Coordinates of C-alpha atoms in Angstrom, one line a residue:
X1 CA 11.1 8.4 34.8
X2 CA 7.5 9.4 34.3
X3 CA 5.2 6.5 33.3
X4 CA 1.7 7.0 31.9
X5 CA -0.7 4.6 33.4
X6 CA -2.0 2.4 30.6
X7 CA -5.5 0.8 30.8
X8 CA -5.2 -2.9 31.9
X9 CA -8.0 -3.8 29.5
X10 CA -6.0 -2.3 26.6
X11 CA -2.8 -4.2 27.7
X12 CA -4.5 -7.6 28.2
X13 CA -3.1 -10.3 25.9
X14 CA -4.7 -13.3 27.6
X15 CA -6.2 -14.3 30.9
X16 CA -3.2 -15.4 32.9
X17 CA -3.3 -18.5 35.1
X18 CA 0.1 -17.5 36.5
X19 CA -0.9 -14.5 38.7
X20 CA 0.5 -14.8 42.2
X21 CA -0.1 -13.4 45.6
X22 CA 1.3 -9.9 45.7
X23 CA 3.2 -10.6 48.9
X24 CA 5.2 -13.3 47.1
X25 CA 5.9 -11.3 43.9
X26 CA 9.6 -10.6 43.2
X27 CA 10.8 -7.0 42.9
X28 CA 11.5 -5.9 39.3
X29 CA 15.1 -5.1 40.1
X30 CA 15.7 -8.8 40.9
X31 CA 14.5 -10.0 37.5
X32 CA 17.2 -11.6 35.4
X33 CA 17.2 -10.6 31.7
X34 CA 18.3 -13.5 29.5
X35 CA 20.3 -12.8 26.3
X36 CA 18.3 -12.9 23.1
X37 CA 18.7 -16.5 21.6
X38 CA 21.4 -16.6 18.9
X39 CA 19.0 -17.6 16.1
X40 CA 16.5 -14.9 17.1
X41 CA 19.2 -12.3 17.2
X42 CA 20.6 -13.3 13.8
X43 CA 17.1 -13.0 12.3
X44 CA 16.5 -9.6 14.0
X45 CA 19.7 -8.2 12.6
X46 CA 18.1 -8.4 9.1
X47 CA 14.8 -6.7 10.0
X48 CA 15.3 -4.3 13.0
X49 CA 15.5 -1.4 10.6
X50 CA 11.9 -2.0 9.8
X51 CA 11.0 -1.4 13.5
X52 CA 12.3 2.2 13.4
X53 CA 11.0 2.8 9.9
X54 CA 7.5 1.9 11.0
X55 CA 7.8 3.9 14.2
X56 CA 8.6 7.2 12.4
X57 CA 5.8 6.4 9.8
X58 CA 3.1 6.4 12.5
X59 CA 0.4 9.1 12.0
X60 CA -2.6 10.1 14.2
X61 CA -6.2 10.0 13.0
X62 CA -5.7 13.3 11.3
X63 CA -2.8 11.9 9.2
X64 CA -0.3 14.1 11.1
X65 CA 3.1 12.4 11.8
X66 CA 3.7 11.5 15.5
X67 CA 7.5 11.0 15.8
X68 CA 10.4 12.8 14.3
X69 CA 13.0 10.2 15.2
X70 CA 13.1 6.6 16.3
X71 CA 15.7 4.2 17.8
X72 CA 15.7 0.5 18.6
X73 CA 17.7 -0.8 21.6
X74 CA 18.4 -4.5 21.4
X75 CA 19.4 -6.9 24.2
X76 CA 22.9 -8.1 23.1
X77 CA 24.2 -10.6 25.6
X78 CA 24.6 -8.7 28.9
X79 CA 24.2 -5.2 27.3
X80 CA 21.7 -3.0 25.6
X81 CA 22.8 -1.1 22.5
X82 CA 21.2 1.1 19.8
X83 CA 21.3 -0.9 16.5
X84 CA 18.7 0.9 14.3
X85 CA 17.5 4.5 13.9
X86 CA 15.2 6.3 11.5
X87 CA 14.0 9.8 11.0
X88 CA 10.7 10.9 9.6
X89 CA 12.4 13.2 7.0
X90 CA 15.0 10.6 5.8
X91 CA 12.6 7.8 4.8
X92 CA 12.4 9.1 1.2
X93 CA 16.2 8.9 0.9
X94 CA 16.1 5.4 2.4
X95 CA 13.5 4.4 -0.2
X96 CA 15.7 5.7 -3.0
X97 CA 18.6 3.7 -1.6
X98 CA 20.7 6.8 -0.8
X99 CA 23.4 6.6 1.8
X100 CA 22.6 8.7 4.9
X101 CA 25.8 9.4 6.7
X102 CA 24.1 11.1 9.7
X103 CA 22.2 8.0 10.7
X104 CA 25.2 5.7 10.3
X105 CA 27.4 8.1 12.4
X106 CA 24.7 8.3 15.1
X107 CA 24.7 4.5 15.6
X108 CA 28.5 4.4 15.6
X109 CA 28.5 7.2 18.2
X110 CA 26.3 5.3 20.6
X111 CA 27.8 3.0 23.2
X112 CA 26.4 -0.2 24.7
X113 CA 25.2 0.0 28.3
X114 CA 25.5 -3.0 30.6
X115 CA 22.3 -4.5 31.9
X116 CA 23.6 -4.4 35.4
X117 CA 24.4 -0.7 35.3
X118 CA 22.0 0.9 37.8
X119 CA 21.6 4.0 35.5
X120 CA 20.4 1.8 32.6
X121 CA 16.8 2.9 32.7
X122 CA 16.0 0.8 29.7
X123 CA 17.0 -2.4 31.5
X124 CA 14.6 -1.4 34.3
X125 CA 11.8 -1.0 31.9
X126 CA 12.6 -4.5 30.4
X127 CA 12.5 -6.1 33.9
X128 CA 9.1 -4.6 34.7
X129 CA 7.8 -5.7 31.3
X130 CA 8.8 -9.3 32.0
X131 CA 6.6 -9.3 35.1
X132 CA 3.7 -7.7 33.2
X133 CA 4.1 -10.2 30.3
X134 CA 4.0 -13.1 32.7
X135 CA 0.7 -11.7 34.1
X136 CA -0.7 -11.8 30.6
X137 CA -0.3 -8.1 29.9
X138 CA 1.4 -6.1 27.2
X139 CA 4.2 -4.0 28.6
X140 CA 3.4 -0.5 29.7
X141 CA 4.1 2.3 27.2
X142 CA 6.8 4.5 28.6
X143 CA 6.7 8.3 28.5
X144 CA 9.9 10.1 29.3
X145 CA 10.7 13.8 29.4
X146 CA 14.3 13.8 28.1
X147 CA 15.1 17.3 29.3
X148 CA 13.8 16.9 32.9
X149 CA 14.6 13.4 33.9
X150 CA 17.9 11.6 34.6
X151 CA 19.3 10.0 31.4
X152 CA 22.3 7.7 31.2
X153 CA 25.4 9.8 30.2
X154 CA 26.0 7.6 27.2
X155 CA 22.5 8.4 25.9
X156 CA 22.5 12.1 26.9
X157 CA 25.3 12.9 24.5
X158 CA 23.2 11.5 21.7
X159 CA 20.3 14.0 22.2
X160 CA 19.8 16.9 19.9
X161 CA 18.0 20.1 20.7
X162 CA 14.8 18.8 19.2
X163 CA 14.8 15.4 21.1
X164 CA 12.7 16.4 24.1
X165 CA 10.3 13.5 24.7
X166 CA 10.6 9.8 24.2
X167 CA 7.8 7.2 24.1
X168 CA 8.9 3.5 24.2
X169 CA 7.4 0.0 24.1
X170 CA 9.4 -3.1 25.1
X171 CA 9.3 -5.8 22.5
X172 CA 9.0 -9.6 22.9
X173 CA 9.4 -12.6 20.6
X174 CA 8.4 -16.1 21.7
X175 CA 7.7 -14.8 25.2
X176 CA 11.3 -13.4 25.6
X177 CA 12.2 -9.7 25.6
X178 CA 14.3 -8.5 22.7
X179 CA 14.7 -4.8 23.4
X180 CA 12.8 -1.4 23.4
X181 CA 11.5 0.5 20.5
X182 CA 11.5 4.3 21.0
X183 CA 9.8 7.2 19.2
X184 CA 11.2 10.7 19.9
X185 CA 9.4 14.0 19.5
X186 CA 10.2 17.7 20.0
X187 CA 6.9 18.4 21.7
X188 CA 4.9 16.4 24.3
X189 CA 2.1 14.2 23.1
X190 CA -1.2 16.1 23.7
X191 CA -3.4 14.6 26.4
X192 CA -6.2 13.6 24.0
X193 CA -3.8 11.7 21.7
X194 CA -2.1 9.6 24.4
X195 CA -4.5 6.7 24.4
X196 CA -4.8 6.5 20.6
X197 CA -1.0 6.4 20.4
X198 CA -0.8 3.8 23.1
X199 CA -3.2 1.6 21.2
X200 CA -1.1 2.0 18.1
X201 CA 2.0 0.9 19.9
X202 CA 0.2 -2.1 21.3
X203 CA -0.8 -3.0 17.8
X204 CA 2.8 -2.6 16.7
X205 CA 4.0 -4.8 19.6
X206 CA 1.6 -7.5 18.5
X207 CA 2.6 -7.3 14.9
X208 CA 6.4 -7.5 15.6
X209 CA 5.9 -10.4 18.0
X210 CA 3.7 -12.4 15.6
X211 CA 5.6 -11.7 12.3
X212 CA 9.0 -12.4 13.7
X213 CA 7.9 -15.6 15.4
X214 CA 5.9 -16.8 12.4
X215 CA 8.7 -16.2 9.8
X216 CA 11.4 -17.8 12.1
X217 CA 9.2 -20.8 12.4
X218 CA 8.1 -21.2 8.8
X219 CA 10.1 -19.5 6.1
X220 CA 12.8 -17.5 7.8
X221 CA 12.1 -14.9 5.1
X222 CA 13.6 -11.6 6.2
X223 CA 12.1 -9.6 3.4
X224 CA 8.6 -10.8 4.0
X225 CA 9.0 -10.1 7.7
X226 CA 10.3 -6.6 7.0
X227 CA 7.5 -5.8 4.6
X228 CA 4.7 -7.1 6.8
X229 CA 6.0 -5.0 9.7
X230 CA 6.3 -1.8 7.7
X231 CA 2.9 -2.0 6.1
X232 CA 1.0 -3.2 9.2
X233 CA -2.2 -1.4 10.1
X234 CA -1.4 -0.1 13.6
X235 CA -4.7 1.8 14.0
X236 CA -6.3 -1.7 14.5
X237 CA -5.6 -4.5 17.0
X238 CA -5.8 -8.1 15.8
X239 CA -8.3 -10.1 17.8
X240 CA -8.3 -13.5 16.1
X241 CA -6.3 -15.2 13.3
X242 CA -7.5 -18.2 11.3
X243 CA -6.4 -20.0 8.2
X244 CA -9.4 -20.8 6.1
X245 CA -10.3 -22.8 3.0
X246 CA -12.1 -21.6 -0.1
X247 CA -13.4 -23.3 -3.2
X248 CA -10.8 -24.5 -5.7
X249 CA -7.8 -23.1 -3.8
X250 CA -5.1 -25.2 -2.3
X251 CA -3.3 -22.5 -0.3
X252 CA -5.2 -21.3 2.8
X253 CA -6.6 -17.8 3.1
X254 CA -5.4 -15.8 6.1
X255 CA -8.4 -14.4 7.9
X256 CA -7.8 -11.9 10.7
X257 CA -10.4 -10.2 12.9
X258 CA -9.4 -6.7 13.9
X259 CA -10.7 -3.9 16.1
X260 CA -10.2 -0.5 14.5
X261 CA -9.4 2.2 17.0
X262 CA -10.0 4.9 14.4
X263 CA -13.4 3.7 13.3
X264 CA -14.3 1.9 16.6
X265 CA -15.5 -1.1 14.7
X266 CA -14.5 -4.8 14.3
X267 CA -13.8 -6.1 10.8
X268 CA -12.3 -9.1 9.1
X269 CA -9.5 -9.0 6.5
X270 CA -9.1 -12.0 4.2
X271 CA -6.0 -12.4 2.1
X272 CA -5.5 -13.8 -0.4
X273 CA -8.1 -15.4 -2.7
X274 CA -6.2 -16.7 -5.8
X275 CA -8.4 -16.9 -8.9
X276 CA -7.0 -18.6 -12.0
X277 CA -7.5 -16.8 -15.3
X278 CA -5.8 -17.7 -18.6
X279 CA -2.3 -19.0 -19.7
X280 CA -1.4 -20.1 -16.1
X281 CA -1.9 -16.6 -14.7
X282 CA -4.1 -15.7 -11.8
X283 CA -5.5 -12.6 -10.0
X284 CA -5.5 -12.1 -6.2
X285 CA -8.2 -10.6 -4.0
X286 CA -8.0 -9.1 -0.5
X287 CA -11.2 -8.2 1.3
X288 CA -12.4 -6.1 4.2
X289 CA -15.7 -7.1 5.8
X290 CA -17.1 -4.8 8.5
X291 CA -19.0 -6.3 11.5
X292 CA -22.2 -4.7 10.2
X293 CA -22.9 -4.4 6.5
X294 CA -25.1 -1.6 5.1
X295 CA -28.4 -2.3 3.4
X296 CA -27.4 -1.4 -0.2
X297 CA -26.8 -5.0 -1.3
X298 CA -23.7 -3.9 -3.1
X299 CA -20.1 -5.2 -2.9
X300 CA -17.2 -3.0 -3.9
X301 CA -14.3 -4.1 -6.2
X302 CA -11.3 -1.8 -6.2
X303 CA -8.8 -2.0 -9.0
X304 CA -5.4 -0.2 -8.9
X305 CA -3.7 1.3 -11.9
X306 CA -0.5 1.2 -14.0
X307 CA 2.6 0.0 -12.0
X308 CA 0.6 -0.3 -8.7
X309 CA -0.3 -3.0 -6.3
X310 CA -3.7 -3.1 -4.6
X311 CA -2.3 -1.5 -1.4
X312 CA -2.4 1.9 -3.1
X313 CA -6.2 1.7 -2.6
X314 CA -6.1 0.8 1.1
X315 CA -7.2 4.3 2.3
X316 CA -10.2 4.2 0.1
X317 CA -11.0 0.6 0.9
X318 CA -11.0 1.1 4.7
X319 CA -13.0 4.3 4.6
X320 CA -15.7 2.7 2.5
X321 CA -15.7 -0.6 4.5
X322 CA -15.3 0.7 8.1
X323 CA -17.2 4.0 7.9
X324 CA -19.8 3.2 5.3
X325 CA -20.3 -0.5 5.8
X326 CA -19.4 -2.1 2.5
X327 CA -17.8 -5.4 1.8
X328 CA -14.7 -4.3 -0.1
X329 CA -12.5 -6.4 -2.4
X330 CA -9.1 -5.2 -3.6
X331 CA -7.7 -6.7 -6.7
X332 CA -4.1 -7.5 -7.7
X333 CA -4.0 -8.2 -11.4
X334 CA -1.8 -10.8 -13.1
X335 CA 1.9 -10.3 -12.6
X336 CA 1.6 -8.4 -9.4
X337 CA 2.9 -11.2 -7.1
X338 CA 4.4 -14.7 -7.2
X339 CA 0.9 -16.1 -6.7
X340 CA -0.4 -14.5 -9.8
X341 CA 2.4 -15.7 -12.1
X342 CA 2.5 -19.0 -14.0
X343 CA 4.1 -21.8 -11.9
X344 CA 6.3 -23.1 -14.7
X345 CA 8.2 -20.0 -15.6
X346 CA 6.4 -18.9 -18.8
X347 CA 8.0 -15.9 -20.4
X348 CA 5.1 -14.6 -22.3
X349 CA 4.1 -11.1 -21.4
X350 CA 0.5 -9.8 -21.1
X351 CA -1.4 -6.9 -22.4
X352 CA -4.2 -4.5 -21.2
X353 CA -6.5 -6.8 -23.1
X354 CA -5.8 -9.6 -20.7
X355 CA -6.8 -7.4 -17.8
X356 CA -10.0 -6.4 -19.6
X357 CA -11.0 -9.6 -21.4
X358 CA -9.6 -12.3 -19.1
X359 CA -8.9 -11.2 -15.5
X360 CA -11.9 -8.9 -14.9
X361 CA -14.7 -11.3 -16.0
X362 CA -13.2 -14.0 -13.8
X363 CA -13.3 -11.7 -10.8
X364 CA -17.0 -10.9 -11.6
X365 CA -17.8 -14.6 -11.7
X366 CA -16.0 -15.3 -8.5
X367 CA -17.8 -12.5 -6.5
X368 CA -21.2 -13.6 -8.0
X369 CA -20.6 -17.2 -7.1
X370 CA -19.8 -16.3 -3.4
X371 CA -22.5 -13.6 -3.2
X372 CA -25.2 -14.5 -5.7
X373 CA -27.8 -12.0 -4.5
X374 CA -25.5 -9.0 -4.6
X375 CA -24.2 -6.8 -7.4
X376 CA -20.9 -5.1 -7.6
X377 CA -19.8 -1.5 -7.8
X378 CA -16.4 -1.3 -9.5
X379 CA -14.0 1.5 -8.4
X380 CA -10.9 1.8 -10.6
X381 CA -8.0 4.3 -10.4
X382 CA -6.2 5.2 -13.6
X383 CA -5.8 2.1 -15.7
X384 CA -7.9 0.3 -13.1
X385 CA -10.9 2.5 -14.2
X386 CA -10.3 1.8 -17.9
X387 CA -10.7 -2.0 -17.3
X388 CA -14.4 -2.0 -16.2
X389 CA -15.5 0.9 -18.5
X390 CA -13.9 -0.8 -21.6
X391 CA -15.2 -4.2 -20.7
X392 CA -18.8 -2.9 -20.4
X393 CA -18.7 -0.8 -23.6
X394 CA -16.9 -3.4 -25.8
X395 CA -18.7 -6.4 -24.3
X396 CA -20.4 -7.5 -27.5
X397 CA -17.2 -7.2 -29.5
X398 CA -15.1 -9.0 -26.9
X399 CA -17.7 -11.8 -26.8
X400 CA -17.6 -12.1 -30.6
X401 CA -13.8 -12.1 -30.9
X402 CA -13.3 -14.5 -28.0
X403 CA -16.2 -16.7 -29.1
X404 CA -17.0 -17.0 -25.4
X405 CA -20.7 -16.6 -25.1
X406 CA -21.0 -17.0 -21.3
X407 CA -19.0 -13.9 -20.4
X408 CA -20.6 -12.1 -17.4
X409 CA -23.3 -9.8 -18.7
X410 CA -22.3 -6.3 -17.4
X411 CA -25.8 -5.1 -16.5
X412 CA -26.4 -8.3 -14.5
X413 CA -23.2 -8.3 -12.5
X414 CA -22.3 -4.6 -12.2
X415 CA -24.4 -1.9 -10.5
X416 CA -22.2 1.0 -11.5
X417 CA -18.6 2.2 -12.0
X418 CA -16.5 4.7 -10.1
X419 CA -13.7 6.0 -12.3
X420 CA -10.9 7.9 -10.5
X421 CA -8.5 9.9 -12.7
X422 CA -9.0 7.3 -15.4
X423 CA -8.2 8.1 -19.0
X424 CA -10.4 7.5 -22.1
X425 CA -7.2 7.5 -24.1
X426 CA -3.5 8.3 -23.2
X427 CA -2.6 12.0 -23.4
X428 CA 0.3 12.7 -21.0
X429 CA 0.8 16.3 -20.3
X430 CA 4.3 15.9 -21.5
X431 CA 5.1 19.3 -23.1
X432 CA 6.4 17.5 -26.2
X433 CA 6.0 20.7 -28.4
X434 CA 5.9 19.6 -32.0
X435 CA 4.7 16.1 -31.2
X436 CA 1.5 16.6 -33.3
X437 CA 3.5 16.7 -36.5
X438 CA 5.1 13.3 -35.5
X439 CA 1.7 11.9 -34.6
X440 CA 0.4 12.5 -38.1
X441 CA 3.2 10.4 -39.5
X442 CA 2.8 7.7 -36.9
X443 CA -1.0 7.4 -37.5
X444 CA -0.3 5.9 -40.9
X445 CA 1.8 3.1 -39.4
X446 CA 0.5 -0.3 -38.1
X447 CA 0.4 -0.5 -34.3
X448 CA 3.0 -3.3 -34.2
X449 CA 5.4 -1.1 -36.2
X450 CA 4.9 1.8 -33.7
X451 CA 5.7 -0.6 -30.9
X452 CA 8.9 -1.8 -32.6
X453 CA 10.0 1.8 -33.3
X454 CA 9.5 2.9 -29.7
X455 CA 11.6 -0.1 -28.6
X456 CA 14.3 0.6 -31.1
X457 CA 14.4 4.3 -30.0
X458 CA 15.0 3.4 -26.4
X459 CA 18.7 3.5 -25.7
X460 CA 18.7 0.8 -23.0
X461 CA 18.1 -2.8 -23.8
X462 CA 14.6 -4.2 -23.8
X463 CA 15.1 -7.5 -25.4
X464 CA 12.4 -10.1 -25.9
X465 CA 13.5 -12.0 -22.8
X466 CA 12.8 -9.0 -20.6
X467 CA 9.0 -9.1 -20.2
X468 CA 8.6 -6.5 -17.4
X469 CA 10.1 -3.3 -16.3
X470 CA 9.8 -1.2 -13.1
X471 CA 8.6 2.4 -12.8
X472 CA 12.1 3.9 -12.7
X473 CA 13.0 2.2 -16.0
X474 CA 9.7 3.3 -17.5
X475 CA 10.5 7.0 -16.9
X476 CA 14.0 6.3 -18.2
X477 CA 12.3 5.0 -21.3
X478 CA 10.3 8.2 -21.6
X479 CA 13.5 10.2 -21.3
X480 CA 15.2 8.1 -24.0
X481 CA 12.2 8.3 -26.2
X482 CA 12.1 12.1 -25.8
X483 CA 15.8 12.2 -26.8
X484 CA 15.2 10.0 -29.8
X485 CA 12.2 12.1 -31.0
X486 CA 14.3 15.3 -30.7
X487 CA 16.7 13.8 -33.3
X488 CA 13.7 13.9 -35.7
X489 CA 12.6 17.4 -34.8
X490 CA 14.3 20.1 -32.8
X491 CA 10.8 21.7 -32.1
X492 CA 10.1 19.2 -29.4
X493 CA 10.2 20.7 -25.9
X494 CA 12.9 19.9 -23.3
X495 CA 10.6 19.0 -20.4
X496 CA 9.7 15.4 -19.7
X497 CA 7.5 13.7 -17.2
X498 CA 9.1 12.3 -14.1
X499 CA 8.1 9.9 -11.3
X500 CA 7.1 12.9 -9.2
X501 CA 4.5 13.8 -11.9
X502 CA 3.2 10.2 -11.7
X503 CA 2.8 10.5 -7.9
X504 CA 1.3 14.0 -8.3
X505 CA 1.0 14.7 -4.6
X506 CA 2.5 17.9 -3.3
X507 CA 1.6 17.2 0.4
X508 CA 3.3 13.7 0.3
X509 CA 5.3 12.9 3.4
X510 CA 8.6 11.0 3.5
X511 CA 6.9 7.9 5.0
X512 CA 4.2 7.9 2.3
X513 CA 7.0 8.2 -0.4
X514 CA 8.7 5.2 1.3
X515 CA 5.5 3.2 1.3
X516 CA 5.0 3.9 -2.5
X517 CA 8.5 2.9 -3.4
X518 CA 8.7 -0.2 -1.1
X519 CA 5.1 -1.6 -1.2
X520 CA 3.0 0.0 -3.9
X521 CA 5.0 0.3 -7.1
X522 CA 5.6 -2.9 -9.0
X523 CA 6.8 -4.1 -12.4
X524 CA 4.6 -3.9 -15.5
X525 CA 4.5 -5.9 -18.6
X526 CA 6.4 -4.4 -21.6
X527 CA 3.3 -5.2 -23.8
X528 CA 1.1 -3.1 -21.5
X529 CA 3.6 -0.3 -21.7
X530 CA 3.6 -0.5 -25.5
X531 CA -0.2 -0.2 -25.7
X532 CA 0.0 3.0 -23.6
X533 CA 2.7 4.4 -25.9
X534 CA 0.7 3.5 -29.0
X535 CA -2.2 5.5 -27.6
X536 CA 0.0 8.5 -26.7
X537 CA 1.7 8.6 -30.1
X538 CA -1.5 7.9 -32.1
X539 CA -3.2 10.9 -33.6
X540 CA -6.7 9.3 -33.1
X541 CA -7.3 10.1 -29.4
X542 CA -8.1 6.4 -28.9
X543 CA -7.0 3.4 -26.9
X544 CA -6.9 0.2 -29.0
X545 CA -6.6 -3.4 -28.3
X546 CA -3.1 -4.8 -28.8
X547 CA -4.2 -6.5 -32.1
X548 CA -5.9 -3.4 -33.4
X549 CA -9.3 -5.0 -33.6
X550 CA -11.1 -3.1 -30.8
X551 CA -11.2 0.7 -30.5
X552 CA -11.9 0.8 -26.7
X553 CA -12.3 4.6 -26.6
X554 CA -14.7 4.8 -29.5
X555 CA -16.8 2.0 -28.0
X556 CA -16.8 3.7 -24.6
X557 CA -17.9 7.1 -25.9
X558 CA -20.6 5.5 -28.2
X559 CA -21.9 2.6 -26.2
X560 CA -21.5 3.2 -22.5
X561 CA -24.8 3.8 -20.7
X562 CA -24.2 2.4 -17.2
X563 CA -24.3 4.6 -14.1
X564 CA -20.8 6.2 -13.7
X565 CA -19.3 8.4 -11.0
X566 CA -16.1 10.1 -12.3
X567 CA -13.4 11.7 -10.2
X568 CA -11.1 14.2 -12.0
X569 CA -7.8 15.5 -10.6
X570 CA -7.4 19.1 -11.8
X571 CA -3.6 19.1 -11.5
X572 CA -3.1 15.5 -12.8
X573 CA -0.3 15.4 -15.5
X574 CA -0.8 11.7 -16.2
X575 CA -4.5 12.0 -16.9
X576 CA -5.0 15.7 -17.7
X577 CA -8.4 17.2 -17.0
X578 CA -8.8 18.3 -20.7
X579 CA -8.5 14.6 -21.8
X580 CA -11.7 13.8 -19.9
X581 CA -14.0 16.4 -21.4
X582 CA -16.1 13.8 -23.3
X583 CA -17.3 12.3 -20.0
X584 CA -20.2 14.8 -19.9
X585 CA -21.4 13.5 -23.3
X586 CA -21.8 9.9 -22.3
X587 CA -25.2 8.3 -22.9
X588 CA -25.5 7.3 -19.2
X589 CA -28.6 8.8 -17.6
X590 CA -26.8 8.5 -14.2
X591 CA -23.4 10.3 -14.6
X592 CA -21.7 12.4 -12.0
X593 CA -18.3 14.2 -12.5
X594 CA -16.5 15.6 -9.5
X595 CA -13.2 17.6 -9.3
X596 CA -10.4 17.7 -6.8
X597 CA -7.2 19.8 -6.8
X598 CA -4.9 16.8 -6.6
X599 CA -2.5 14.9 -8.9
X600 CA -2.5 11.3 -10.1
X601 CA -1.8 9.4 -6.9
X602 CA -2.4 12.3 -4.5
X603 CA -6.1 12.0 -5.1
X604 CA -6.2 8.6 -3.4
X605 CA -3.5 9.3 -0.8
X606 CA -4.4 12.7 0.7
X607 CA -6.5 11.9 3.7
X608 CA -9.0 14.7 3.5
X609 CA -9.5 14.2 -0.2
X610 CA -10.1 10.5 0.3
X611 CA -12.7 11.1 2.9
X612 CA -14.6 13.6 0.7
X613 CA -14.4 11.2 -2.3
X614 CA -15.8 8.3 -0.2
X615 CA -18.6 10.4 1.2
X616 CA -19.6 11.3 -2.4
X617 CA -19.3 7.7 -3.6
X618 CA -21.5 6.4 -0.8
X619 CA -24.2 9.0 -1.4
X620 CA -24.2 8.1 -5.1
X621 CA -24.3 4.3 -4.4
X622 CA -27.3 4.8 -2.1
X623 CA -29.3 5.9 -5.2
X624 CA -28.3 3.0 -7.4
X625 CA -30.8 0.2 -8.2

C-alpha cells in the first residue's frame, strides 16, 4: 500500500506527554483493536450514512468534486465491514427520498473481514493510527492505487472499472477507533491538490470525533449529529471552541476559532445569538469575524429569502468575511428554527410585515448596541432584499401605524443595501396565458377575499390549524391553483413553475441539491405565502402589507433614496429581469445594477458568480460614507 507522507504539523492534535523511546515502541502488527463500545456502535448506526454523504460532497477550491464514491468500514466486534456507501451522482435521489437499489445491493454484496486476517489492509491502517493517535497525532491519510496494489479478495470483487484510487482516513470517537472512511476516484489526485485534500480530511476527522462524542454525551440526538456532519466546513480546521455569554440571552453562544485552508486566515464563528422580537418569536444570528477587519467601519447583515435558512448565504458570507475582511452576520427570521418559535406553542402564523416591521428593526438595534460606532450594509436575497428596502422606504408609515417612535432611523443605522434577485412586486414567469383577464377581476376584490379564494381553490387541505407549509407543498399549491384557474378560463397555459425553477441553477451538482433539500429549505408561514399570491394575482404591480394599509412597492419607487447595489439574474423565473426595470428610475444618487446569467438560487450558489458578485460589492462598499 502506498502511503503519502502527511506533515506532522498538520496532523498534530495536541502535544503528547506519552511519547516513548523508539526502541521500546511496539510494532503496529502487535496492536490489539478493541471492539467499538455497544452504546457508541448503536449511535453510529443512525448516522454513519452522513459520513459517506459528506465524503462524496467534498469539493476542491475550484468547486470541483473530489470523489465519485465513498464507503465507510466500521469495526464490528472482531471484524471490519462496509456499512454505508454513497455516490456523488446519487445524492439528489437520496435527498428526494428515492430508493436506490444499487447502493443497497452493494452493501449486501460486501462481506465482513476478520481483524486478524493478514490480508485485511484496513486493520493494519487502524493499528498504525492507534499508535499515531497515542502520540497526539491525527491518523495518516491513506492513498491506495486499487489497480496496482494487493487488495483483499472480498474487496476486489466490489470494484468497478472506475474505482481506481482510494483515499482513506481512520476515524476515532472518545479516543477509540471506529473504522475507516474512504473516498474513491477514477483518476489519481493531482500532486498540487494532495495537501489541500489532506487538510480537508483532517477537518472531517475532527468534526466527526467532536460531533459524535458531544451528542452522545449531551442529547443523543442522531438528527442533529447527522446534520452537523453533513454541513461541516471542511476547508477550515477548528482551533478552539468556547461557550460564551451575551447580553439578555440564557443559552450560551458557541464560539469556534477556525483556520481556513482556502483563504489562509483565522476567523471566529459565533452561533447563535437569539434576539426576541414580538409575540414570543425571535430571530437568530450567526456571525463570521476575520482575524483582521478592513477599515470600512461597516458590518454586513445577510438576509435569506422565501423558504430558505441562512445557510443558503454561506458562500457569500465567507467570501466577504475571509477575503474582504468584513464582520458578517447571517440572519434566520422567525419560524426558521426551534429557537425562533414561541416557547408555549402559539399557533398564530406570521406575515411579511412581521419580518419588515418587527424582526428587522430589532436586528438593527442589536448590531448597533454591540458595535455603536459602525453602520450596517444589508445584503438580501429575494424576499430578504425586500425586507430592508421596504422598511427604509415605508419607515414613516410604519412608525405612524405602529405608534412606535423609537424605530431605528434608516439613515443612521444603514449605510447601504445590496439587493440580489429581489422583487419590487411578485411577477412569477409562470406562463399563465390569459391571467391578465383574471387579474382585472381580482383587482376589484379585498385582499382578504383573494386570500380566501386561493385557499379554497387549493385541492389539498390547508386548514387554520396548519400554519406553515414546506416548499414541495408550495409548488403543489401552485399546481392546484393553476388547475383551478383553468376551470375559469381555458386560455390559461399548461406550464407551471416547479422547484427546479425556484432553484434556477443549471450547473447544480447532486451534493448541492442534497444540501438545499436537507439544510437550506424550510417551512414558511401560510400568511406569508398568501401575501405573495395576492401580489401575483393583483393587477397593480404592487406588494401590499397584509392589512392593505401600506403599498410597499409604491413607497419604494417613490421614496427610496439610499445607496443601493442591485444584482439581477437574467434567467431568473421567480424574479424575472423585466419585473425590475424600475430600479434604474429610483431617486438614489448611488445606484448600481449588475447582471449575471443565473437563476434564482444559482446566483448565490455558483462559485465563480459568487466571487464576481462579492468583488463588485466590496468595491461599491469602499465608496460608501
